C-alpha positions as a Python dict, from the first residue, in 0.01 Angstrom:
ca = {
    (1, 'V'): (0, 0, 0),
    (2, 'P'): (-341, 71, 128),
    (3, 'A'): (-357, 452, 209),
    (4, 'S'): (-450, 357, 579),
    (5, 'F'): (-133, 159, 651),
    (6, 'D'): (39, 289, 967),
    (7, 'P'): (434, 315, 977),
    (8, 'A'): (482, -17, 1095),
    (9, 'A'): (292, -176, 810),
    (10, 'R'): (479, 57, 551),
    (11, 'E'): (820, -40, 706),
    (12, 'L'): (735, -411, 702),
    (13, 'T'): (625, -360, 323),
    (14, 'V'): (972, -213, 240),
    (15, 'E'): (1144, -477, 415),
    (16, 'A'): (967, -755, 221),
    (17, 'A'): (1059, -567, -112),
    (18, 'R'): (1410, -544, -7),
    (19, 'S'): (1434, -919, 100),
    (20, 'I'): (1343, -1010, -292),
    (21, 'G'): (1590, -755, -418),
    (22, 'L'): (1384, -470, -473),
    (23, 'D'): (1605, -227, -301),
    (24, 'Q'): (1453, 89, -479),
    (25, 'A'): (1115, 0, -404),
    (26, 'Q'): (868, 324, -345),
    (27, 'L'): (551, 316, -149),
    (28, 'L'): (236, 464, -359),
    (29, 'E'): (-112, 473, -173),
    (30, 'E'): (-348, 271, -369),
    (31, 'P'): (-643, 535, -397),
    (32, 'Q'): (-367, 780, -534),
    (33, 'S'): (-259, 507, -777),
    (34, 'A'): (-611, 454, -902),
    (35, 'L'): (-642, 844, -963),
    (36, 'Y'): (-289, 834, -1148),
    (37, 'S'): (-443, 580, -1358),
    (38, 'W'): (-751, 749, -1449),
    (39, 'I'): (-546, 1066, -1522),
    (40, 'D'): (-336, 872, -1752),
    (41, 'N'): (-638, 684, -1923),
    (42, 'S'): (-792, 1017, -2003),
    (43, 'L'): (-482, 1128, -2248),
    (44, 'G'): (-447, 1465, -2095),
    (45, 'D'): (-832, 1523, -2091),
    (46, 'W'): (-867, 1493, -1713),
    (47, 'R'): (-875, 1869, -1672),
    (48, 'N'): (-1199, 1885, -1864),
    (49, 'H'): (-1362, 1656, -1607),
    (50, 'V'): (-1266, 1832, -1287),
    (51, 'D'): (-1253, 2191, -1186),
    (52, 'V'): (-1098, 2409, -918),
    (53, 'G'): (-1299, 2347, -602),
    (54, 'D'): (-1369, 1976, -659),
    (55, 'V'): (-1301, 1724, -374),
    (56, 'I'): (-1276, 1380, -538),
    (57, 'L'): (-1379, 1054, -302),
    (58, 'V'): (-1180, 751, -396),
    (59, 'I'): (-1374, 446, -276),
    (60, 'D'): (-1150, 135, -319),
    (61, 'V'): (-1322, -169, -222),
    (62, 'G'): (-1087, -479, -303),
    (63, 'G'): (-1096, -846, -204),
    (64, 'G'): (-989, -771, 172),
    (65, 'T'): (-1007, -382, 267),
    (66, 'T'): (-1216, -102, 190),
    (67, 'D'): (-966, 207, 145),
    (68, 'L'): (-1117, 573, 148),
    (69, 'S'): (-939, 886, 33),
    (70, 'L'): (-1015, 1238, -46),
    (71, 'I'): (-853, 1429, -289),
    (72, 'A'): (-894, 1828, -335),
    (73, 'V'): (-843, 2011, -684),
    (74, 'T'): (-698, 2344, -642),
    (75, 'E'): (-513, 2596, -841),
    (76, 'Q'): (-156, 2725, -839),
    (77, 'D'): (-47, 2990, -1071),
    (78, 'G'): (-324, 2936, -1318),
    (79, 'N'): (-239, 2532, -1315),
    (80, 'L'): (-467, 2262, -1148),
    (81, 'E'): (-307, 2080, -877),
    (82, 'L'): (-423, 1772, -688),
    (83, 'T'): (-363, 1724, -327),
    (84, 'R'): (-465, 1427, -96),
    (85, 'V'): (-619, 1580, 226),
    (86, 'A'): (-761, 1273, 401),
    (87, 'V'): (-725, 915, 416),
    (88, 'G'): (-967, 668, 601),
    (89, 'D'): (-906, 419, 899),
    (90, 'H'): (-760, 81, 803),
    (91, 'I'): (-1101, -111, 728),
    (92, 'L'): (-1058, -491, 697),
    (93, 'L'): (-1369, -545, 517),
    (94, 'G'): (-1421, -634, 132),
    (95, 'G'): (-1493, -909, -108),
    (96, 'D'): (-1378, -1182, 102),
    (97, 'N'): (-1643, -1104, 351),
    (98, 'M'): (-1915, -1088, 82),
    (99, 'D'): (-1818, -1426, -49),
    (100, 'L'): (-1813, -1568, 300),
    (101, 'A'): (-2144, -1412, 376),
    (102, 'L'): (-2313, -1570, 78),
    (103, 'A'): (-2165, -1904, 186),
    (104, 'Y'): (-2298, -1878, 515),
    (105, 'T'): (-2639, -1797, 377),
    (106, 'V'): (-2637, -2096, 169),
    (107, 'K'): (-2509, -2294, 424),
    (108, 'A'): (-2781, -2249, 666),
    (109, 'K'): (-3036, -2312, 377),
    (110, 'M'): (-2861, -2641, 303),
    (111, 'E'): (-2835, -2743, 661),
    (112, 'Q'): (-3208, -2669, 719),
    (113, 'E'): (-3331, -2878, 420),
    (114, 'S'): (-3090, -3158, 490),
    (115, 'G'): (-3075, -3173, 873),
    (116, 'N'): (-2704, -3233, 839),
    (117, 'R'): (-2414, -2999, 937),
    (118, 'L'): (-2154, -2909, 686),
    (119, 'A'): (-1794, -2969, 768),
    (120, 'A'): (-1543, -2698, 758),
    (121, 'W'): (-1373, -2809, 434),
    (122, 'Q'): (-1722, -2809, 279),
    (123, 'V'): (-1776, -2445, 365),
    (124, 'Q'): (-1452, -2352, 231),
    (125, 'A'): (-1558, -2520, -99),
    (126, 'L'): (-1886, -2344, -81),
    (127, 'T'): (-1728, -2017, -18),
    (128, 'H'): (-1517, -2072, -369),
    (129, 'A'): (-1826, -2168, -550),
    (130, 'C'): (-2054, -1867, -390),
    (131, 'R'): (-1762, -1654, -537),
    (132, 'D'): (-1800, -1759, -880),
    (133, 'A'): (-2196, -1789, -892),
    (134, 'K'): (-2196, -1420, -761),
    (135, 'E'): (-1992, -1306, -1028),
    (136, 'K'): (-2205, -1486, -1278),
    (137, 'I'): (-2533, -1337, -1154),
    (138, 'F'): (-2365, -971, -1144),
    (139, 'N'): (-2240, -1019, -1504),
    (140, 'N'): (-2568, -1185, -1657),
    (141, 'P'): (-2887, -991, -1586),
    (142, 'D'): (-3072, -1299, -1709),
    (143, 'A'): (-2938, -1538, -1448),
    (144, 'D'): (-3173, -1545, -1139),
    (145, 'N'): (-3010, -1829, -1013),
    (146, 'V'): (-2667, -2026, -1052),
    (147, 'P'): (-2647, -2419, -937),
    (148, 'L'): (-2377, -2483, -682),
    (149, 'L'): (-2208, -2830, -643),
    (150, 'I'): (-2068, -2910, -306),
    (151, 'P'): (-1831, -3239, -268),
    (152, 'S'): (-1941, -3472, -6),
    (153, 'R'): (-1772, -3791, 116),
    (154, 'G'): (-1999, -4023, -68),
    (155, 'S'): (-1826, -4300, -256),
    (156, 'S'): (-1943, -4214, -586),
    (157, 'L'): (-1871, -3907, -790),
    (158, 'I'): (-2244, -3812, -849),
    (159, 'G'): (-2346, -3946, -525),
    (160, 'G'): (-2097, -3780, -334),
    (161, 'T'): (-2194, -3429, -432),
    (162, 'L'): (-2454, -3190, -279),
    (163, 'R'): (-2653, -2979, -502),
    (164, 'T'): (-2820, -2631, -422),
    (165, 'E'): (-2833, -2297, -584),
    (166, 'L'): (-2749, -1928, -504),
    (167, 'T'): (-3022, -1685, -629),
    (168, 'R'): (-3038, -1326, -741),
    (169, 'E'): (-3258, -1234, -435),
    (170, 'E'): (-2991, -1406, -198),
    (171, 'V'): (-2713, -1200, -362),
    (172, 'D'): (-2911, -874, -350),
    (173, 'R'): (-3022, -931, 18),
    (174, 'V'): (-2692, -1022, 160),
    (175, 'L'): (-2459, -826, -58),
    (176, 'V'): (-2649, -481, -145),
    (177, 'E'): (-2849, -477, 166),
    (178, 'G'): (-2603, -624, 405),
    (179, 'F'): (-2305, -437, 307),
    (180, 'L'): (-2424, -135, 150),
    (181, 'P'): (-2739, -47, 338),
    (182, 'E'): (-2953, 255, 263),
    (183, 'V'): (-2843, 470, 586),
    (184, 'A'): (-2829, 829, 700),
    (185, 'A'): (-2537, 1057, 697),
    (186, 'S'): (-2550, 1052, 1059),
    (187, 'D'): (-2532, 683, 1116),
    (188, 'R'): (-2227, 518, 1248),
    (189, 'P'): (-2057, 157, 1228),
    (190, 'V'): (-2204, -64, 1505),
    (191, 'V'): (-1926, -163, 1761),
    (192, 'R'): (-2025, -465, 1972),
    (193, 'S'): (-1887, -554, 2316),
    (194, 'R'): (-1583, -808, 2225),
    (195, 'S'): (-1552, -1147, 2389),
    (196, 'G'): (-1303, -1186, 2664),
    (197, 'L'): (-1138, -1462, 2468),
    (198, 'R'): (-1107, -1460, 2114),
    (199, 'T'): (-875, -1629, 1870),
    (200, 'K'): (-557, -1450, 1758),
    (201, 'G'): (-605, -1273, 1413),
    (202, 'L'): (-648, -944, 1229),
    (203, 'P'): (-884, -665, 1346),
    (204, 'Y'): (-1166, -735, 1087),
    (205, 'A'): (-1441, -456, 1097),
    (206, 'Q'): (-1725, -552, 1353),
    (207, 'D'): (-1992, -357, 1129),
    (208, 'A'): (-2028, -516, 764),
    (209, 'G'): (-2198, -188, 654),
    (210, 'I'): (-1964, -31, 409),
    (211, 'T'): (-2204, 286, 381),
    (212, 'R'): (-2173, 341, 746),
    (213, 'H'): (-1805, 341, 748),
    (214, 'L'): (-1823, 583, 475),
    (215, 'A'): (-2062, 819, 645),
    (216, 'A'): (-1829, 813, 967),
    (217, 'F'): (-1511, 896, 750),
    (218, 'L'): (-1687, 1173, 562),
    (219, 'A'): (-1811, 1336, 914),
    (220, 'K'): (-1458, 1287, 1078),
    (221, 'Q'): (-1323, 1464, 781),
    (222, 'Q'): (-1541, 1773, 773),
    (223, 'S'): (-1275, 2006, 838),
    (224, 'A'): (-1016, 1828, 591),
    (225, 'T'): (-1026, 2131, 340),
    (226, 'E'): (-1066, 2428, 556),
    (227, 'D'): (-707, 2537, 471),
    (228, 'L'): (-757, 2537, 92),
    (229, 'D'): (-893, 2802, -117),
    (230, 'N'): (-1204, 2782, -343),
    (231, 'I'): (-1337, 2493, -110),
    (232, 'N'): (-1617, 2606, 112),
    (233, 'L'): (-1870, 2398, 305),
    (234, 'P'): (-2215, 2549, 386),
    (235, 'E'): (-2271, 2616, 737),
    (236, 'N'): (-2533, 2358, 768),
    (237, 'A'): (-2284, 2076, 659),
    (238, 'S'): (-2256, 1783, 889),
    (239, 'F'): (-2014, 1592, 681),
    (240, 'L'): (-1756, 1690, 393),
    (241, 'H'): (-1921, 1691, 38),
    (242, 'P'): (-1753, 1508, -226),
    (243, 'T'): (-1837, 1658, -567),
    (244, 'A'): (-1686, 1363, -761),
    (245, 'V'): (-1622, 1001, -699),
    (246, 'L'): (-1371, 743, -824),
    (247, 'F'): (-1416, 368, -780),
    (248, 'N'): (-1113, 108, -760),
    (249, 'G'): (-1152, -235, -665),
    (250, 'G'): (-1302, -555, -818),
    (251, 'V'): (-1589, -558, -596),
    (252, 'L'): (-1734, -228, -746),
    (253, 'K'): (-1717, -386, -1102),
    (254, 'A'): (-2078, -504, -1005),
    (255, 'G'): (-2294, -245, -1128),
    (256, 'V'): (-2565, -277, -859),
    (257, 'L'): (-2307, -238, -595),
    (258, 'A'): (-2160, 76, -765),
    (259, 'D'): (-2506, 243, -817),
    (260, 'R'): (-2599, 150, -457),
    (261, 'L'): (-2301, 357, -332),
    (262, 'M'): (-2367, 649, -556),
    (263, 'S'): (-2737, 656, -451),
    (264, 'V'): (-2653, 657, -70),
    (265, 'L'): (-2388, 909, -110),
    (266, 'N'): (-2612, 1148, -323),
    (267, 'S'): (-2905, 1101, -74),
    (268, 'W'): (-2684, 1261, 193),
    (269, 'L'): (-2604, 1541, -15),
    (270, 'V'): (-2945, 1604, -136),
    (271, 'S'): (-3039, 1622, 227),
    (272, 'E'): (-2809, 1900, 276),
    (273, 'Q'): (-2919, 2118, -28),
    (274, 'A'): (-2571, 2026, -183),
    (275, 'P'): (-2536, 1903, -566),
    (276, 'Q'): (-2497, 1563, -614),
    (277, 'A'): (-2162, 1402, -674),
    (278, 'R'): (-2058, 1272, -1038),
    (279, 'L'): (-1887, 959, -1122),
    (280, 'L'): (-1542, 973, -1289),
    (281, 'E'): (-1571, 728, -1589),
    (282, 'G'): (-1315, 525, -1756),
    (283, 'A'): (-1142, 396, -1429),
    (284, 'D'): (-1002, 36, -1493),
    (285, 'L'): (-1116, -146, -1177),
    (286, 'D'): (-894, -440, -1219),
    (287, 'L'): (-532, -283, -1348),
    (288, 'A'): (-601, 72, -1210),
    (289, 'V'): (-336, 8, -926),
    (290, 'A'): (-83, -144, -1112),
    (291, 'R'): (-82, 120, -1427),
    (292, 'G'): (-120, 390, -1163),
    (293, 'A'): (207, 280, -1003),
    (294, 'A'): (356, 276, -1365),
    (295, 'Y'): (256, 627, -1447),
    (296, 'Y'): (392, 737, -1081),
    (297, 'G'): (713, 625, -1204),
    (298, 'V'): (702, 876, -1479),
    (299, 'V'): (591, 1132, -1232),
    (300, 'R'): (911, 1063, -1042),
    (301, 'Q'): (1095, 1150, -1328),
    (302, 'G'): (938, 1496, -1334),
    (303, 'K'): (676, 1456, -1602),
    (304, 'G'): (296, 1393, -1574),
    (305, 'V'): (79, 1519, -1294),
    (306, 'R'): (172, 1484, -914),
    (307, 'I'): (-61, 1414, -637),
    (308, 'K'): (71, 1603, -323),
    (309, 'G'): (10, 1432, -1),
    (310, 'G'): (288, 1345, 222),
    (311, 'T'): (210, 1161, 549),
    (312, 'A'): (-158, 1040, 573),
    (313, 'A'): (-200, 1128, 931),
    (314, 'S'): (-2, 1322, 1215),
    (315, 'Y'): (204, 1096, 1444),
    (316, 'Y'): (297, 1127, 1799),
    (317, 'V'): (549, 970, 2047),
    (318, 'G'): (428, 917, 2420),
    (319, 'V'): (653, 1087, 2668),
    (320, 'E'): (650, 1001, 3037),
    (321, 'S'): (589, 1306, 3252),
    (322, 'A'): (835, 1361, 3545),
    (323, 'M'): (592, 1357, 3868),
    (324, 'P'): (626, 1240, 4215),
    (325, 'A'): (512, 891, 4274),
    (326, 'V'): (128, 860, 4371),
    (327, 'P'): (-7, 529, 4483),
    (328, 'G'): (-237, 374, 4211),
    (329, 'M'): (-165, 614, 3960),
    (330, 'P'): (72, 566, 3663),
    (331, 'P'): (260, 860, 3526),
    (332, 'E'): (79, 1076, 3297),
    (333, 'I'): (165, 1055, 2924),
    (334, 'E'): (179, 1350, 2689),
    (335, 'A'): (177, 1295, 2319),
    (336, 'L'): (460, 1478, 2117),
    (337, 'C'): (409, 1555, 1767),
    (338, 'I'): (711, 1412, 1550),
    (339, 'A'): (543, 1442, 1207),
    (340, 'P'): (278, 1677, 1109),
    (341, 'F'): (-4, 1569, 861),
    (342, 'G'): (109, 1584, 489),
    (343, 'M'): (490, 1603, 590),
    (344, 'E'): (638, 1543, 233),
    (345, 'E'): (890, 1265, 141),
    (346, 'G'): (1262, 1355, 175),
    (347, 'T'): (1236, 1594, 445),
    (348, 'E'): (1322, 1556, 815),
    (349, 'E'): (1218, 1788, 1098),
    (350, 'A'): (1421, 1810, 1449),
    (351, 'L'): (1325, 1891, 1795),
    (352, 'P'): (1653, 2035, 1915),
    (353, 'D'): (1494, 2231, 2209),
    (354, 'D'): (1292, 1938, 2347),
    (355, 'E'): (1559, 1733, 2563),
    (356, 'F'): (1467, 1390, 2646),
    (357, 'G'): (1644, 1095, 2892),
    (358, 'L'): (1703, 792, 2661),
    (359, 'V'): (1752, 470, 2833),
    (360, 'I'): (2042, 255, 2692),
    (361, 'G'): (2113, -113, 2690),
    (362, 'E'): (1793, -228, 2870),
    (363, 'P'): (1426, -313, 2713),
    (364, 'V'): (1232, 7, 2689),
    (365, 'R'): (875, 70, 2538),
    (366, 'F'): (775, 335, 2308),
    (367, 'R'): (428, 432, 2267),
    (368, 'F'): (306, 584, 1936),
    (369, 'F'): (-16, 743, 1842),
    (370, 'A'): (-156, 868, 1513),
    (371, 'S'): (-441, 1106, 1417),
    (372, 'N'): (-575, 1178, 1066),
    (373, 'I'): (-798, 1471, 1176),
    (374, 'R'): (-549, 1684, 1384),
    (375, 'R'): (-393, 1904, 1092),
    (376, 'E'): (-305, 2211, 1292),
    (377, 'D'): (-39, 2030, 1503),
    (378, 'T'): (303, 2114, 1425),
    (379, 'V'): (647, 1933, 1519),
    (380, 'G'): (688, 1994, 1884),
    (381, 'T'): (329, 2033, 1975),
    (382, 'R'): (239, 1856, 2296),
    (383, 'L'): (-90, 1707, 2408),
    (384, 'D'): (-189, 1653, 2765),
    (385, 'Y'): (-541, 1545, 2686),
    (386, 'W'): (-700, 1394, 2383),
    (387, 'T'): (-1005, 1189, 2306),
    (388, 'D'): (-1017, 853, 2137),
    (389, 'E'): (-1135, 1005, 1833),
    (390, 'E'): (-859, 1236, 1797),
    (391, 'L'): (-555, 1006, 1849),
    (392, 'D'): (-542, 630, 1801),
    (393, 'E'): (-267, 441, 1971),
    (394, 'L'): (-51, 245, 1743),
    (395, 'D'): (121, -95, 1835),
    (396, 'E'): (358, -44, 2129),
    (397, 'I'): (741, -105, 2057),
    (398, 'E'): (975, -278, 2270),
    (399, 'I'): (1332, -250, 2199),
    (400, 'T'): (1681, -257, 2338),
    (401, 'L'): (1901, 27, 2222),
    (402, 'P'): (2268, -70, 2171),
    (403, 'E'): (2495, 66, 2438),
    (404, 'E'): (2769, 185, 2190),
    (405, 'G'): (3069, 190, 2457),
    (406, 'R'): (2837, 330, 2708),
    (407, 'K'): (2702, 182, 3059),
    (408, 'I'): (2381, -58, 3032),
    (409, 'G'): (2106, 140, 3167),
    (410, 'E'): (2266, 469, 3133),
    (411, 'I'): (2045, 757, 3062),
    (412, 'I'): (2152, 969, 2760),
    (413, 'P'): (2025, 1336, 2714),
    (414, 'V'): (1899, 1332, 2340),
    (415, 'H'): (1657, 1520, 2116),
    (416, 'L'): (1433, 1351, 1856),
    (417, 'S'): (1462, 1387, 1474),
    (418, 'A'): (1181, 1238, 1243),
    (419, 'A'): (1207, 1208, 872),
    (420, 'V'): (997, 1082, 613),
    (421, 'T'): (1198, 879, 357),
    (422, 'E'): (1206, 924, -13),
    (423, 'V'): (1066, 566, -6),
    (424, 'G'): (766, 676, 203),
    (425, 'T'): (844, 529, 543),
    (426, 'L'): (860, 736, 869),
    (427, 'E'): (1191, 714, 1092),
    (428, 'L'): (1230, 837, 1430),
    (429, 'H'): (1577, 902, 1582),
    (430, 'A'): (1730, 990, 1897),
    (431, 'V'): (2031, 1220, 1862),
    (432, 'S'): (2267, 1229, 2146),
    (433, 'Q'): (2342, 1583, 2286),
    (434, 'Q'): (2688, 1490, 2387),
    (435, 'D'): (2826, 1339, 2066),
    (436, 'E'): (2541, 1368, 1785),
    (437, 'Y'): (2511, 974, 1792),
    (438, 'R'): (2196, 859, 1652),
    (439, 'W'): (1954, 575, 1755),
    (440, 'K'): (1705, 486, 1508),
    (441, 'I'): (1385, 391, 1663),
    (442, 'E'): (1218, 116, 1443),
    (443, 'F'): (847, 129, 1366),
    (444, 'D'): (796, -246, 1380),
    (445, 'V'): (775, -520, 1633),
    (446, 'R'): (1123, -695, 1631),
    (447, 'A'): (1283, -583, 1964),
    (448, 'G'): (1672, -489, 1943),
    (449, 'E'): (1717, -483, 1564),
    (450, 'E'): (1905, -173, 1427),
}
């Protein structure tokens, strides 16, 4: 799964696997799987390509998402260890966006030349044609243009086809400059004001500049390695300095795109008098995730090299404060940490000293938050104030908890217990102080299911 998947997305992935009979499925973050594949491909030589103190930046640009992770190389009893220290936001931006951008570029050219507007089905055909043409241009340095044939409504086979071409100049301008612009390390993704009404759909990235998203990620994770030995940033650092880069995803098979990413990243490092990052060679961009998953199966049997990580963020539940009613002011919300960053699979943390009232048999709402920068919070930490950058609110959950012989609307004194399952999902339970009965609060959107 993408490393940036939240608990609900992870739970739904496991549920989908179980629906087709995969009851023993394990979740593995794609950037980690890519690094596992690189380790496996090295045939034991990977230790000669990394050093204690290295910070490996995994950049995974696939068809629909851009996934960013940081993995630190540390030492324990003389042995090298790998620890995932940071995960980026869920960025819906990838090769599909690039194909669409090329299609709309060619569409504008065709409509200007012909004076006729392309239909939606023609734009879809043009998108597929641009994808194939783009790959031909990337794979053949001598191909400066590729013909495109778009079906029309003409009665004859030949007369019913529109002809145009995709040029190398258009590919470089739209993809290299549009998606991987040369920006400063201080640049950030552009956020536009949204329309009051918009069609329902996925939260696609508003800014297509992958390099700006990378700059924001590295700046946000500047303190990600503070607690690790042998990794020290210079005082003037404005972002975390990677020392090595591993690519994954079909988009980065294009050398011009991979070279631009390395060039921009290294320009940032040079501007802060830091050594340039080196590229970890030998990655299989098409099959790395699948092969890494197979290698992880060996790791689960106690062999090979394991990447330590745990939860990719700290998780919090919103707790409504008890306060007198004030006109026009809703009760204040505290964020209670239920799972700290890096909480390992197969562990459970309880909060027996924090008692809450749980409403039974009536629809109630739970608010959840996540942070991938607050690493110091422990289970039970309460936040009464936070910035938008510190905590992201996840989808609210509305659920009716079963009465189990109790009265509808009864408020039961409970304490909370959170667990990261061996599968890799996060579970939250409310445990009755009276009889230890446990209500599972699902991290999904289906109210009332247990």
